[in-house]
PDB file of C-alpha atoms and ligand atoms in Angstrom:
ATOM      1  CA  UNK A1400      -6.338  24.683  20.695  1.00 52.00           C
ATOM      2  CA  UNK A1401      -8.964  24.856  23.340  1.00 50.00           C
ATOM      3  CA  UNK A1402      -6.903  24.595  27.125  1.00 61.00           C
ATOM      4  CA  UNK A1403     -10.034  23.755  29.068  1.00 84.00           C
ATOM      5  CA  UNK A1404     -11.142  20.703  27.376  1.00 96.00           C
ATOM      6  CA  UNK A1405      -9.130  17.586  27.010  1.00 98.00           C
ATOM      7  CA  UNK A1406      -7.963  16.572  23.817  1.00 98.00           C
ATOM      8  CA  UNK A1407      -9.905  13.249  22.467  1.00 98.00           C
ATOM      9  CA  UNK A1408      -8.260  12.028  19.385  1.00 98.00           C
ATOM     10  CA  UNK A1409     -10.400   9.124  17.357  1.00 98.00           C
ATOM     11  CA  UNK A1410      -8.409   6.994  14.876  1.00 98.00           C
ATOM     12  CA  UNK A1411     -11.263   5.437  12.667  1.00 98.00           C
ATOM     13  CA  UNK A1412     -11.285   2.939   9.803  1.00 98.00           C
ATOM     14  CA  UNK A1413     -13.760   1.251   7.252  1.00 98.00           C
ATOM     15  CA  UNK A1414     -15.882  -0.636  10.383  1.00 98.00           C
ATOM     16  CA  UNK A1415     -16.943   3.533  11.177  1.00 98.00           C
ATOM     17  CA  UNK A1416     -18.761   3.436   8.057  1.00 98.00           C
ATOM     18  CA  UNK A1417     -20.420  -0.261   8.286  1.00 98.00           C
ATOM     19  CA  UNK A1418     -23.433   0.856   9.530  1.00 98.00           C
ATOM     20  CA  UNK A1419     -23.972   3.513   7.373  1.00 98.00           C
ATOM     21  CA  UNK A1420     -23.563   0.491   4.876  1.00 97.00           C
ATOM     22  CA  UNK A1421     -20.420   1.005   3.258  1.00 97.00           C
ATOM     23  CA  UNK A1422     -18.420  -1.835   2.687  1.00 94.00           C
ATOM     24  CA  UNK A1423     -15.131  -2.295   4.456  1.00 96.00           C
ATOM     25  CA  UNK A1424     -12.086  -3.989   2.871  1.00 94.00           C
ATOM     26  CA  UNK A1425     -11.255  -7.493   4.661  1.00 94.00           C
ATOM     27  CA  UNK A1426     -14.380  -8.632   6.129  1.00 91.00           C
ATOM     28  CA  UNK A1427     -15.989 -11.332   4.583  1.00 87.00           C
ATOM     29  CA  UNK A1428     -17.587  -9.850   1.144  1.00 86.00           C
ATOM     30  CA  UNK A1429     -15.036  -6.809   1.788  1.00 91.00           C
ATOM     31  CA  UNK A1430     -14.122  -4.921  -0.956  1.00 91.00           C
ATOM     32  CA  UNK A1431     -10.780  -6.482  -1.544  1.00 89.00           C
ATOM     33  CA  UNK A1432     -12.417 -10.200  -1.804  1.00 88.00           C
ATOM     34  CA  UNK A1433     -14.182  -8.709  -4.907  1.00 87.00           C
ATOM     35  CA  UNK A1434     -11.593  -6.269  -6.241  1.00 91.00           C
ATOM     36  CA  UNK A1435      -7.860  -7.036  -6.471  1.00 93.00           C
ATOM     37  CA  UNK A1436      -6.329  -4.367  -4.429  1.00 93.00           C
ATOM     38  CA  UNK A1437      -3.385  -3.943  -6.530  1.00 94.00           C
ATOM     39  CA  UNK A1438      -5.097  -3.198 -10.142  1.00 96.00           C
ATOM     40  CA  UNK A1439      -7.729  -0.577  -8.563  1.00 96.00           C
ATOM     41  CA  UNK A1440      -6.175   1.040  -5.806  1.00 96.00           C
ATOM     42  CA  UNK A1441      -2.304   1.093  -6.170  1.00 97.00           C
ATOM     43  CA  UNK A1442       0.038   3.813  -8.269  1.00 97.00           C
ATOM     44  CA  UNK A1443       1.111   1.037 -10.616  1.00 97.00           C
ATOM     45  CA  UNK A1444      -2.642  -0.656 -11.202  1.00 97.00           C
ATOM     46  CA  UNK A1445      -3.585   2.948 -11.967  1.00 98.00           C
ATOM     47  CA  UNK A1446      -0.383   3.449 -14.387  1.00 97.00           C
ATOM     48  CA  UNK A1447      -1.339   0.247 -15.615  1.00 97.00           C
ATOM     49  CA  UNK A1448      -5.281   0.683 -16.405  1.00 97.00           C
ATOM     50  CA  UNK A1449      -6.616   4.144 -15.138  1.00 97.00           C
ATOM     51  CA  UNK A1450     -10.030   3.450 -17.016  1.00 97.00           C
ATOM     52  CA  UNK A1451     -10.727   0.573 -14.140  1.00 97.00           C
ATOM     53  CA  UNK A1452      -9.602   2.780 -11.509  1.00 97.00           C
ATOM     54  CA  UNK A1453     -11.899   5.858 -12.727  1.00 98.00           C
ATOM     55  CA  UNK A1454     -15.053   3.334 -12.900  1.00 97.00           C
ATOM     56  CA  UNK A1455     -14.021   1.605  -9.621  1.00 96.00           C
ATOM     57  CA  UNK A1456     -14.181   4.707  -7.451  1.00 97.00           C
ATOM     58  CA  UNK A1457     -17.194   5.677  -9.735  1.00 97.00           C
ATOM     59  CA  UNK A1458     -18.944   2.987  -7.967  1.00 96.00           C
ATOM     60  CA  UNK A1459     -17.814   4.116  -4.564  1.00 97.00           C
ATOM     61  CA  UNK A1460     -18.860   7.750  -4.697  1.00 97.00           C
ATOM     62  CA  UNK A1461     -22.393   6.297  -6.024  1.00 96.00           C
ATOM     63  CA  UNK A1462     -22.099   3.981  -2.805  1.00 96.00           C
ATOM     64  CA  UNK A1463     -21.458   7.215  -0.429  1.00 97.00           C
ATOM     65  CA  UNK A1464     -24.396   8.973  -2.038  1.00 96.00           C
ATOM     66  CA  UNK A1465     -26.836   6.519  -0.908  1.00 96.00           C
ATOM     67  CA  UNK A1466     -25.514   6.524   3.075  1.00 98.00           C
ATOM     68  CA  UNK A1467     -25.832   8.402   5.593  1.00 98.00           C
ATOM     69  CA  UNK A1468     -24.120   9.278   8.963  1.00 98.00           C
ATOM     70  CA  UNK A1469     -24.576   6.530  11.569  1.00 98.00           C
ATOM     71  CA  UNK A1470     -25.192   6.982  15.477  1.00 98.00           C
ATOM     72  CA  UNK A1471     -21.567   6.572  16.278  1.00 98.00           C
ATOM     73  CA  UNK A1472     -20.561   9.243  13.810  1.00 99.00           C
ATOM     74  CA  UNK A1473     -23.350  11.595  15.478  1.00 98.00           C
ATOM     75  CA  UNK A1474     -22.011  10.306  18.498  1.00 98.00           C
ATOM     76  CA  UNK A1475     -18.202  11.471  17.889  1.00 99.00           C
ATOM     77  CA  UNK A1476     -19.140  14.755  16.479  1.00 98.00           C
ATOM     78  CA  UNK A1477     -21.561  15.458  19.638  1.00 98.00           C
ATOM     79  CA  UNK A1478     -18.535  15.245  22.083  1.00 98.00           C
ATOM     80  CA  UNK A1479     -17.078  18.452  20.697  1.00 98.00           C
ATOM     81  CA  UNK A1480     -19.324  19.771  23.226  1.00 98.00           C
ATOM     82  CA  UNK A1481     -17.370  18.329  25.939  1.00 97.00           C
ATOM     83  CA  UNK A1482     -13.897  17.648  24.669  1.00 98.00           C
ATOM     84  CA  UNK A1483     -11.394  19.392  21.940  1.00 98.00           C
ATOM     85  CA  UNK A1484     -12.028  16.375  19.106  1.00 98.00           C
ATOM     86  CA  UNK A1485      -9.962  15.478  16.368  1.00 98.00           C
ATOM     87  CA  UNK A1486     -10.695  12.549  13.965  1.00 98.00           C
ATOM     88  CA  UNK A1487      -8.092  11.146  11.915  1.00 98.00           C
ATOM     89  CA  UNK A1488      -9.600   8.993   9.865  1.00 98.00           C
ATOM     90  CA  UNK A1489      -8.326   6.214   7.014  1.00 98.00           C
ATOM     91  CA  UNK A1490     -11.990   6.674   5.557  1.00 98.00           C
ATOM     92  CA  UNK A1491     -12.215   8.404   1.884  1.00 98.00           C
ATOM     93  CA  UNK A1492     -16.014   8.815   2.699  1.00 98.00           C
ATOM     94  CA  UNK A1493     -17.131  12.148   4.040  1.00 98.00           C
ATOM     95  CA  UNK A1494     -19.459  11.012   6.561  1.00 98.00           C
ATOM     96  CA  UNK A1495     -17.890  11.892  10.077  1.00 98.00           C
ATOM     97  CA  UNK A1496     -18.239  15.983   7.923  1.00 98.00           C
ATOM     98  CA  UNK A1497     -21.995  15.383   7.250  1.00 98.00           C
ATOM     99  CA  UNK A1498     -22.205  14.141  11.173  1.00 98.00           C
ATOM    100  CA  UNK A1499     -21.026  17.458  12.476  1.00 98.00           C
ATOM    101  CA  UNK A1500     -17.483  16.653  13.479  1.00 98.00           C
ATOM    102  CA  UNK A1501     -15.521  19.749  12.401  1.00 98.00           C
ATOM    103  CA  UNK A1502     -11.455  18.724  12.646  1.00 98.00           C
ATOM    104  CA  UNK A1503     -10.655  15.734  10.366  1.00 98.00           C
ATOM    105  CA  UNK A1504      -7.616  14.412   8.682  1.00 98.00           C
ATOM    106  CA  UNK A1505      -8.271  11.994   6.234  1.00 98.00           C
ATOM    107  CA  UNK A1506      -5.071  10.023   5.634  1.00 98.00           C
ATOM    108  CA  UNK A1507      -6.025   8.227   3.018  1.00 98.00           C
ATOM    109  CA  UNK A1508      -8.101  11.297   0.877  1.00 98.00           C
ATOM    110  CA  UNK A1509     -11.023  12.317  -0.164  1.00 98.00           C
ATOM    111  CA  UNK A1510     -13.886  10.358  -2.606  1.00 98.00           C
ATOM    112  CA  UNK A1511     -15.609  12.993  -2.993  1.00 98.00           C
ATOM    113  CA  UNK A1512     -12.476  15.128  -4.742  1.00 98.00           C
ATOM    114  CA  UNK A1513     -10.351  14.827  -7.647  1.00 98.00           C
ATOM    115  CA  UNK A1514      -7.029  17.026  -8.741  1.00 98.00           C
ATOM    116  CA  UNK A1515      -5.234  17.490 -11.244  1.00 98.00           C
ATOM    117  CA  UNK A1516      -2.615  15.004 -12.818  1.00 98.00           C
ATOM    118  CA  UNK A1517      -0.211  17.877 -13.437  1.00 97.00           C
ATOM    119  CA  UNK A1518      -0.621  19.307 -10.821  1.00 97.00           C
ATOM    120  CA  UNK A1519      -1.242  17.719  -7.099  1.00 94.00           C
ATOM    121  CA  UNK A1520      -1.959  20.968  -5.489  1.00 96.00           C
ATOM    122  CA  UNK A1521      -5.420  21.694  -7.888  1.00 98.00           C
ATOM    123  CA  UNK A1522      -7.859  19.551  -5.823  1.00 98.00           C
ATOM    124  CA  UNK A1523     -11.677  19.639  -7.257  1.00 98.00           C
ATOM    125  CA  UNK A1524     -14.445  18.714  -5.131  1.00 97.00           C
ATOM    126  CA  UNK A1525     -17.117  16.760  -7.354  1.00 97.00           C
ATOM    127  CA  UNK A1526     -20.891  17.762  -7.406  1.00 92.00           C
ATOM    128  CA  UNK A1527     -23.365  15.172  -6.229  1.00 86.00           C
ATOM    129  CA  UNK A1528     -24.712  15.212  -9.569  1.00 89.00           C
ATOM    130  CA  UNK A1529     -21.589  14.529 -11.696  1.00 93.00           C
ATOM    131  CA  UNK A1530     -19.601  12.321  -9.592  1.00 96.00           C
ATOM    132  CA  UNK A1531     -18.441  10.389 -12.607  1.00 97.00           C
ATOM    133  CA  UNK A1532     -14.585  10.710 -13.739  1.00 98.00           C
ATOM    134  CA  UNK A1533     -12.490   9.020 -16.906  1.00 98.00           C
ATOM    135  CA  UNK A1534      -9.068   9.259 -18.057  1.00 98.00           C
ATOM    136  CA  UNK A1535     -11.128  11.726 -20.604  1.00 98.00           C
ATOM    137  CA  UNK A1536     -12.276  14.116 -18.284  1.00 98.00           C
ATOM    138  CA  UNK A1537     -11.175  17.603 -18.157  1.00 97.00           C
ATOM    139  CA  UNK A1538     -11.813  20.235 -15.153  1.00 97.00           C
ATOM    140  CA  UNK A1539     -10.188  23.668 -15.481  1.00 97.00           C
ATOM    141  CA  UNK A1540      -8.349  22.891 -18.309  1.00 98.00           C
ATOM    142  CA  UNK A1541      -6.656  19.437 -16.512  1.00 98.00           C
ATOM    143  CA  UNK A1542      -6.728  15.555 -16.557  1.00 98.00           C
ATOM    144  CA  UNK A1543      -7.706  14.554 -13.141  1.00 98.00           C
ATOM    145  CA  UNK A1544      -7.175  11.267 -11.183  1.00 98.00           C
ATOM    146  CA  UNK A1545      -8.595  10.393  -7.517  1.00 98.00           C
ATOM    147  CA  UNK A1546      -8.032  12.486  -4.727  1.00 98.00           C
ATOM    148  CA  UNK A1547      -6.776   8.910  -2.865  1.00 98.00           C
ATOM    149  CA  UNK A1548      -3.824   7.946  -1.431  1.00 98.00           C
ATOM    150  CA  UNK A1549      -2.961   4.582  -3.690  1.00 98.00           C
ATOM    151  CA  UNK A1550      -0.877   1.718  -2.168  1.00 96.00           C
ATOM    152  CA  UNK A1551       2.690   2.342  -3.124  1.00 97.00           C
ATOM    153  CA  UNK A1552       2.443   6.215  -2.389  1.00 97.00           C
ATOM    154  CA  UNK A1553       3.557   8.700   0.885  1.00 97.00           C
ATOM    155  CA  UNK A1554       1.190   9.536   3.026  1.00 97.00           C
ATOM    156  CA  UNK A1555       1.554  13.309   3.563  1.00 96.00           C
ATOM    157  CA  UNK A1556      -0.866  14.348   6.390  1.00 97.00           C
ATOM    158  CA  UNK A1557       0.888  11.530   8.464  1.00 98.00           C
ATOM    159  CA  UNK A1558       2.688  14.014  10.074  1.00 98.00           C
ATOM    160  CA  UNK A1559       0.534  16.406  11.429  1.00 98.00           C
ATOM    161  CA  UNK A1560      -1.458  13.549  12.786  1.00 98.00           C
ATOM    162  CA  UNK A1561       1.116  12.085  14.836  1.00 98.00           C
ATOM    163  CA  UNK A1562       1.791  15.429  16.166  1.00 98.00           C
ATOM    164  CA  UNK A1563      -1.919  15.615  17.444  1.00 98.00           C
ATOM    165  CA  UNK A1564      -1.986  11.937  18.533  1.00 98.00           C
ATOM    166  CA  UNK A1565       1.001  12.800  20.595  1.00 98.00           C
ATOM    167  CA  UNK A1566      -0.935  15.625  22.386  1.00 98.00           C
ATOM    168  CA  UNK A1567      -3.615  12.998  22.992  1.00 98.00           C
ATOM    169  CA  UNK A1568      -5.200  13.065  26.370  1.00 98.00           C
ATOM    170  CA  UNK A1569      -7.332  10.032  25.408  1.00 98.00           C
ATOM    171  CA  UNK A1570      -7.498   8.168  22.165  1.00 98.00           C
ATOM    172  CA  UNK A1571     -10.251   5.868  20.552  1.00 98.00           C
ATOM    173  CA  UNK A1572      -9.640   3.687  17.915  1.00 98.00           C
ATOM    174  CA  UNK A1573     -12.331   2.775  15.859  1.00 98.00           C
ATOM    175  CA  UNK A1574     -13.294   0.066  12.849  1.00 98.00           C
ATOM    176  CA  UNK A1575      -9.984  -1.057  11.736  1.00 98.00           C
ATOM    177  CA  UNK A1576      -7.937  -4.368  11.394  1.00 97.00           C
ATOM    178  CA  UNK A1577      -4.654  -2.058  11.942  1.00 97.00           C
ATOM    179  CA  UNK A1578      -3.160  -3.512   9.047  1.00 95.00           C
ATOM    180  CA  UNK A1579      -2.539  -0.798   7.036  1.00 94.00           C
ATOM    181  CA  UNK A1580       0.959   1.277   7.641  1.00 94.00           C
ATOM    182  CA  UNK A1581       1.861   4.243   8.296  1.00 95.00           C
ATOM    183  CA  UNK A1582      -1.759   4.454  10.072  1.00 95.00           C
ATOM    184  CA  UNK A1583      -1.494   1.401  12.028  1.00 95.00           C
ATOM    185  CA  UNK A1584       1.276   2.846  13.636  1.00 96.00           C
ATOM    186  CA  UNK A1585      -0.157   6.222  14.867  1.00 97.00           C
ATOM    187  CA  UNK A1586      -1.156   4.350  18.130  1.00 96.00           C
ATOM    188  CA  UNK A1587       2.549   4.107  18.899  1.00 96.00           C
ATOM    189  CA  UNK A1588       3.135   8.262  19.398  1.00 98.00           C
ATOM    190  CA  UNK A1589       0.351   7.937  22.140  1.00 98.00           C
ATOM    191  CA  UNK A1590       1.642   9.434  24.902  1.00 98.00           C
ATOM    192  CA  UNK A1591       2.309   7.009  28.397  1.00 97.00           C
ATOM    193  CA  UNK A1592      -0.450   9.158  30.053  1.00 98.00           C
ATOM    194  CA  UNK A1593      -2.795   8.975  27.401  1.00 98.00           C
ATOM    195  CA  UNK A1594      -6.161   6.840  27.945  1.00 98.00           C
ATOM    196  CA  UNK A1595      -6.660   4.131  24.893  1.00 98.00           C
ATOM    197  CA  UNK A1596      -9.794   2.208  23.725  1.00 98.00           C
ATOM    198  CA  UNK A1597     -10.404   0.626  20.609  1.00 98.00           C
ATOM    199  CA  UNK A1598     -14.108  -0.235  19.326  1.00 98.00           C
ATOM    200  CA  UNK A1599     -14.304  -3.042  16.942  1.00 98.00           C
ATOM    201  CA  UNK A1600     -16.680  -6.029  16.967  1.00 98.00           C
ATOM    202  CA  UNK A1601     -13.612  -8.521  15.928  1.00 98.00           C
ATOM    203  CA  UNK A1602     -10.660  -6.910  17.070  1.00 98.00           C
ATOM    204  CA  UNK A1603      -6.923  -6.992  16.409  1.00 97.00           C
ATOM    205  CA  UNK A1604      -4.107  -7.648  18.969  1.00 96.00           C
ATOM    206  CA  UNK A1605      -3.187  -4.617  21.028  1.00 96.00           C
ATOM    207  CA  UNK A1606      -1.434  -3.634  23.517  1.00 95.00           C
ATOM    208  CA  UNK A1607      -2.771  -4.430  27.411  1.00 96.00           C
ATOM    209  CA  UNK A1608      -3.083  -0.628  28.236  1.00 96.00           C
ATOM    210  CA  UNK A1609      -5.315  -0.258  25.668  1.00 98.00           C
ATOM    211  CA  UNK A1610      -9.416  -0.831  26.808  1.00 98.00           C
ATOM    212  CA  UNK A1611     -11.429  -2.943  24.180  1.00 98.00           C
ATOM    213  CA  UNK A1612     -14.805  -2.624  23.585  1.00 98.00           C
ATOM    214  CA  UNK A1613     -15.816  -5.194  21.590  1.00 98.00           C
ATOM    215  CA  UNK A1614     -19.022  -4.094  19.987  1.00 98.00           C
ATOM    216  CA  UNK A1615     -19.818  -2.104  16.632  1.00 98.00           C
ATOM    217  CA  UNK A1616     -19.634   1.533  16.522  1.00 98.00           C
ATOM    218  CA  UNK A1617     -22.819   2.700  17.387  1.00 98.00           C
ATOM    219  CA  UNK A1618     -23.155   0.569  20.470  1.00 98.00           C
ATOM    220  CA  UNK A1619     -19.397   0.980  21.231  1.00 98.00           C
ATOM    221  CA  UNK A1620     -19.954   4.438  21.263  1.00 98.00           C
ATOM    222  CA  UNK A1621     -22.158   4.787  23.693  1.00 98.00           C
ATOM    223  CA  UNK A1622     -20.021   2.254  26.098  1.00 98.00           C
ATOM    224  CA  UNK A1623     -17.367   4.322  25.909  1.00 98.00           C
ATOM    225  CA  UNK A1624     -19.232   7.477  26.366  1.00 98.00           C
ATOM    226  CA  UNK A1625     -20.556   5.983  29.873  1.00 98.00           C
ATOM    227  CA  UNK A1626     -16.828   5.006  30.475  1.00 97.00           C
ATOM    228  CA  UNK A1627     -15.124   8.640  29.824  1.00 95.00           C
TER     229      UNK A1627
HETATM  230  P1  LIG B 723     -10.531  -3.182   7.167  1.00 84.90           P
HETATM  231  O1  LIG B 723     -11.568  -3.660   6.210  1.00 84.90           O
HETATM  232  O2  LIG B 723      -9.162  -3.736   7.063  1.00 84.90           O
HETATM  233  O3  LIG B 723     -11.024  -3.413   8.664  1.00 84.90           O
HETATM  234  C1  LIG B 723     -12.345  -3.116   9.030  1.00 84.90           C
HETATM  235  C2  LIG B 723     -12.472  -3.265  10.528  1.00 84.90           C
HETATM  236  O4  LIG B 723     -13.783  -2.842  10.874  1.00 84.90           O
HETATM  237  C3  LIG B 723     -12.298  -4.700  11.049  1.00 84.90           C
HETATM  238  O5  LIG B 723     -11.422  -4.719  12.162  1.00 84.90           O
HETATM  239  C4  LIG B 723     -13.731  -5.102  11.439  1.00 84.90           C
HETATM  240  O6  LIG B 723     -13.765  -5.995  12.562  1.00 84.90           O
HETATM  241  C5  LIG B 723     -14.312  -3.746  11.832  1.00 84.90           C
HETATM  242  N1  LIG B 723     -15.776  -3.654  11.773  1.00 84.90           N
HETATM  243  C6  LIG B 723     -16.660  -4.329  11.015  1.00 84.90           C
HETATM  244  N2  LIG B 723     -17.911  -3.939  11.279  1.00 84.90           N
HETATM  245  C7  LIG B 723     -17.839  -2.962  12.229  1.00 84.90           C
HETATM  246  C8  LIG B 723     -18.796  -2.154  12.922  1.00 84.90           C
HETATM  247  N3  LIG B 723     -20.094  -2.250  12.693  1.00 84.90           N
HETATM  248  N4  LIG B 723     -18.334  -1.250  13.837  1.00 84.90           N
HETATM  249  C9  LIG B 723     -17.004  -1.139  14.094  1.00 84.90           C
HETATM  250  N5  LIG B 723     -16.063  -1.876  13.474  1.00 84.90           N
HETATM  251  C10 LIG B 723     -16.472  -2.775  12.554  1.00 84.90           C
HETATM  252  O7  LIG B 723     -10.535  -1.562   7.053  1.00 84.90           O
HETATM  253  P2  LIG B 723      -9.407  -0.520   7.499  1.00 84.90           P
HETATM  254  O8  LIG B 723      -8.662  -0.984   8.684  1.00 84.90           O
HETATM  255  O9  LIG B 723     -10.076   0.815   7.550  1.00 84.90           O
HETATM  256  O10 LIG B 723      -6.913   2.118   2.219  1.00 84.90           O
HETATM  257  O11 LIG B 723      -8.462  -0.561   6.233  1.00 84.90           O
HETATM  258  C11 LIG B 723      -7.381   0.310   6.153  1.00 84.90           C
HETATM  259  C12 LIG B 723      -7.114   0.731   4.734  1.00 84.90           C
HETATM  260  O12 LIG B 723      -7.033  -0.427   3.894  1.00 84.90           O
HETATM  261  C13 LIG B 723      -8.225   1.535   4.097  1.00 84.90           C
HETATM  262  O13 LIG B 723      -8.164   2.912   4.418  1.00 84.90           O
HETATM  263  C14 LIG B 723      -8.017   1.315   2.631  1.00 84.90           C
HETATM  264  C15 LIG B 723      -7.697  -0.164   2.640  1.00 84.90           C
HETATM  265  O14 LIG B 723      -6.862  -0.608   1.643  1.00 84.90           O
HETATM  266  C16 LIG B 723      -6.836   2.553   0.944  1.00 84.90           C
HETATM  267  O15 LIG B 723      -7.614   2.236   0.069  1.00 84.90           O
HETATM  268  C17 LIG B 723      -5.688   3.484   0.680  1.00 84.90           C
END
């Protein structure tokens, strides 16, 4: 860890991505309006009907493809300059990587990877140019599922993020409803000294110590940078 700089931690969700034009889950047209949570992105939907669950995230990696980093991604990555940044992120995408940020915990895992069904420790990253996946395909000799985190299962890098949202000297919350548990929670291990903001356009209720900005991410961004 660098001792100089202080450590910024950013907590981001799905509104990160919107302007990139990614989809999040609960705003109106979210992905959850058109896609029953529970058949394509829990442990028993994919039990139930992997097929639907292969062609569902199918449709998200072609999504990713077509984006691109937006300003406030660019943004967070460029503070590594001044501060020791960590983004812990609920995202599957990979664009806060292709922005330049270079410590990232994705709680939720990874679109662009697969692993084994055997075998959770054999994670495959997918090639732009075959990023489609069925209950039929093989890589290194092995059925693979989703490198996601489904409703219904642990969360295993939970840990090591509270530990660095306890070390927090400021935190920023981006682009979530803070609905979703164990990451909703994260907040809560913030240290009493820590600084809190939260960028999101339509906010949830949080606590008073915490500074909203209520804009989008791009434009939040840059508020906040002016603020810190
Ligand atoms: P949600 O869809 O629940 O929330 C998206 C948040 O982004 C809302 O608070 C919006 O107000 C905000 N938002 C919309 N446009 C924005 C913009 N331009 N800039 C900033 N914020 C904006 O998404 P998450 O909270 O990320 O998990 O959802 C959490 C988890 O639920 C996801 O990781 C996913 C989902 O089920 C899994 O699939 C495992």
């Amino acid at each position: 860890m660098d001792t100089k700089k202080k450590k910024l931690v950013f907590l981001t969700g799905a509104g990160m991505s919107a302007e990139s034009g990614i989809r999040t889950f609960r705003d109106s047209n979210g992905l959850w309006e058109n896609y029953p949570v529970m058949d394509v992105a829990s442990a028993d939907g994919f039990a139930r009907n992997p097929k639907l669950v292969h062609q569902f995230y199918n449709m998200r990696r072609a999504d990713l493809l077509k984006a691109e980093p937006n300003e406030g991604h660019r943004l967070v990555a460029q503070l590594e300059k001044d501060y020791d940044v960590y983004v812990i992120t609920q995202n599957v995408d990979n664009l806060h990587e292709r922005a330049g940020s270079s410590k990232i915990i994705h709680l939720h895992g990874e679109l662009m990877k697969v692993r084994a069904l055997d075998d959770e420790s054999k994670v495959y990253e997918l090639k732009a140019g075959a990023i489609e996946t069925t209950p039929e395909t093989i890589i290194d000799g092995h059925h693979v599922r989703p490198h996601i985190v489904f409703f219904q299962e642990a969360v295993p890098m939970i840990e090591p993020a509270i530990e660095i949202v306890q070390q927090a000297d400021i935190i920023v919350v981006i682009g979530t409803s803070l609905v979703v548990y164990p990451a909703a929670s994260l907040l809560n291990f913030a240290s009493p000294t820590a600084q809190l903001f939260y960028i999101d356009p339509n906010p949830a209720i949080v606590p008073s110590r915490v500074t909203v900005i209520k804009k989008g991410a791009s434009e939040g961004m840059k508020e906040l940078i002016e603020r810190l």
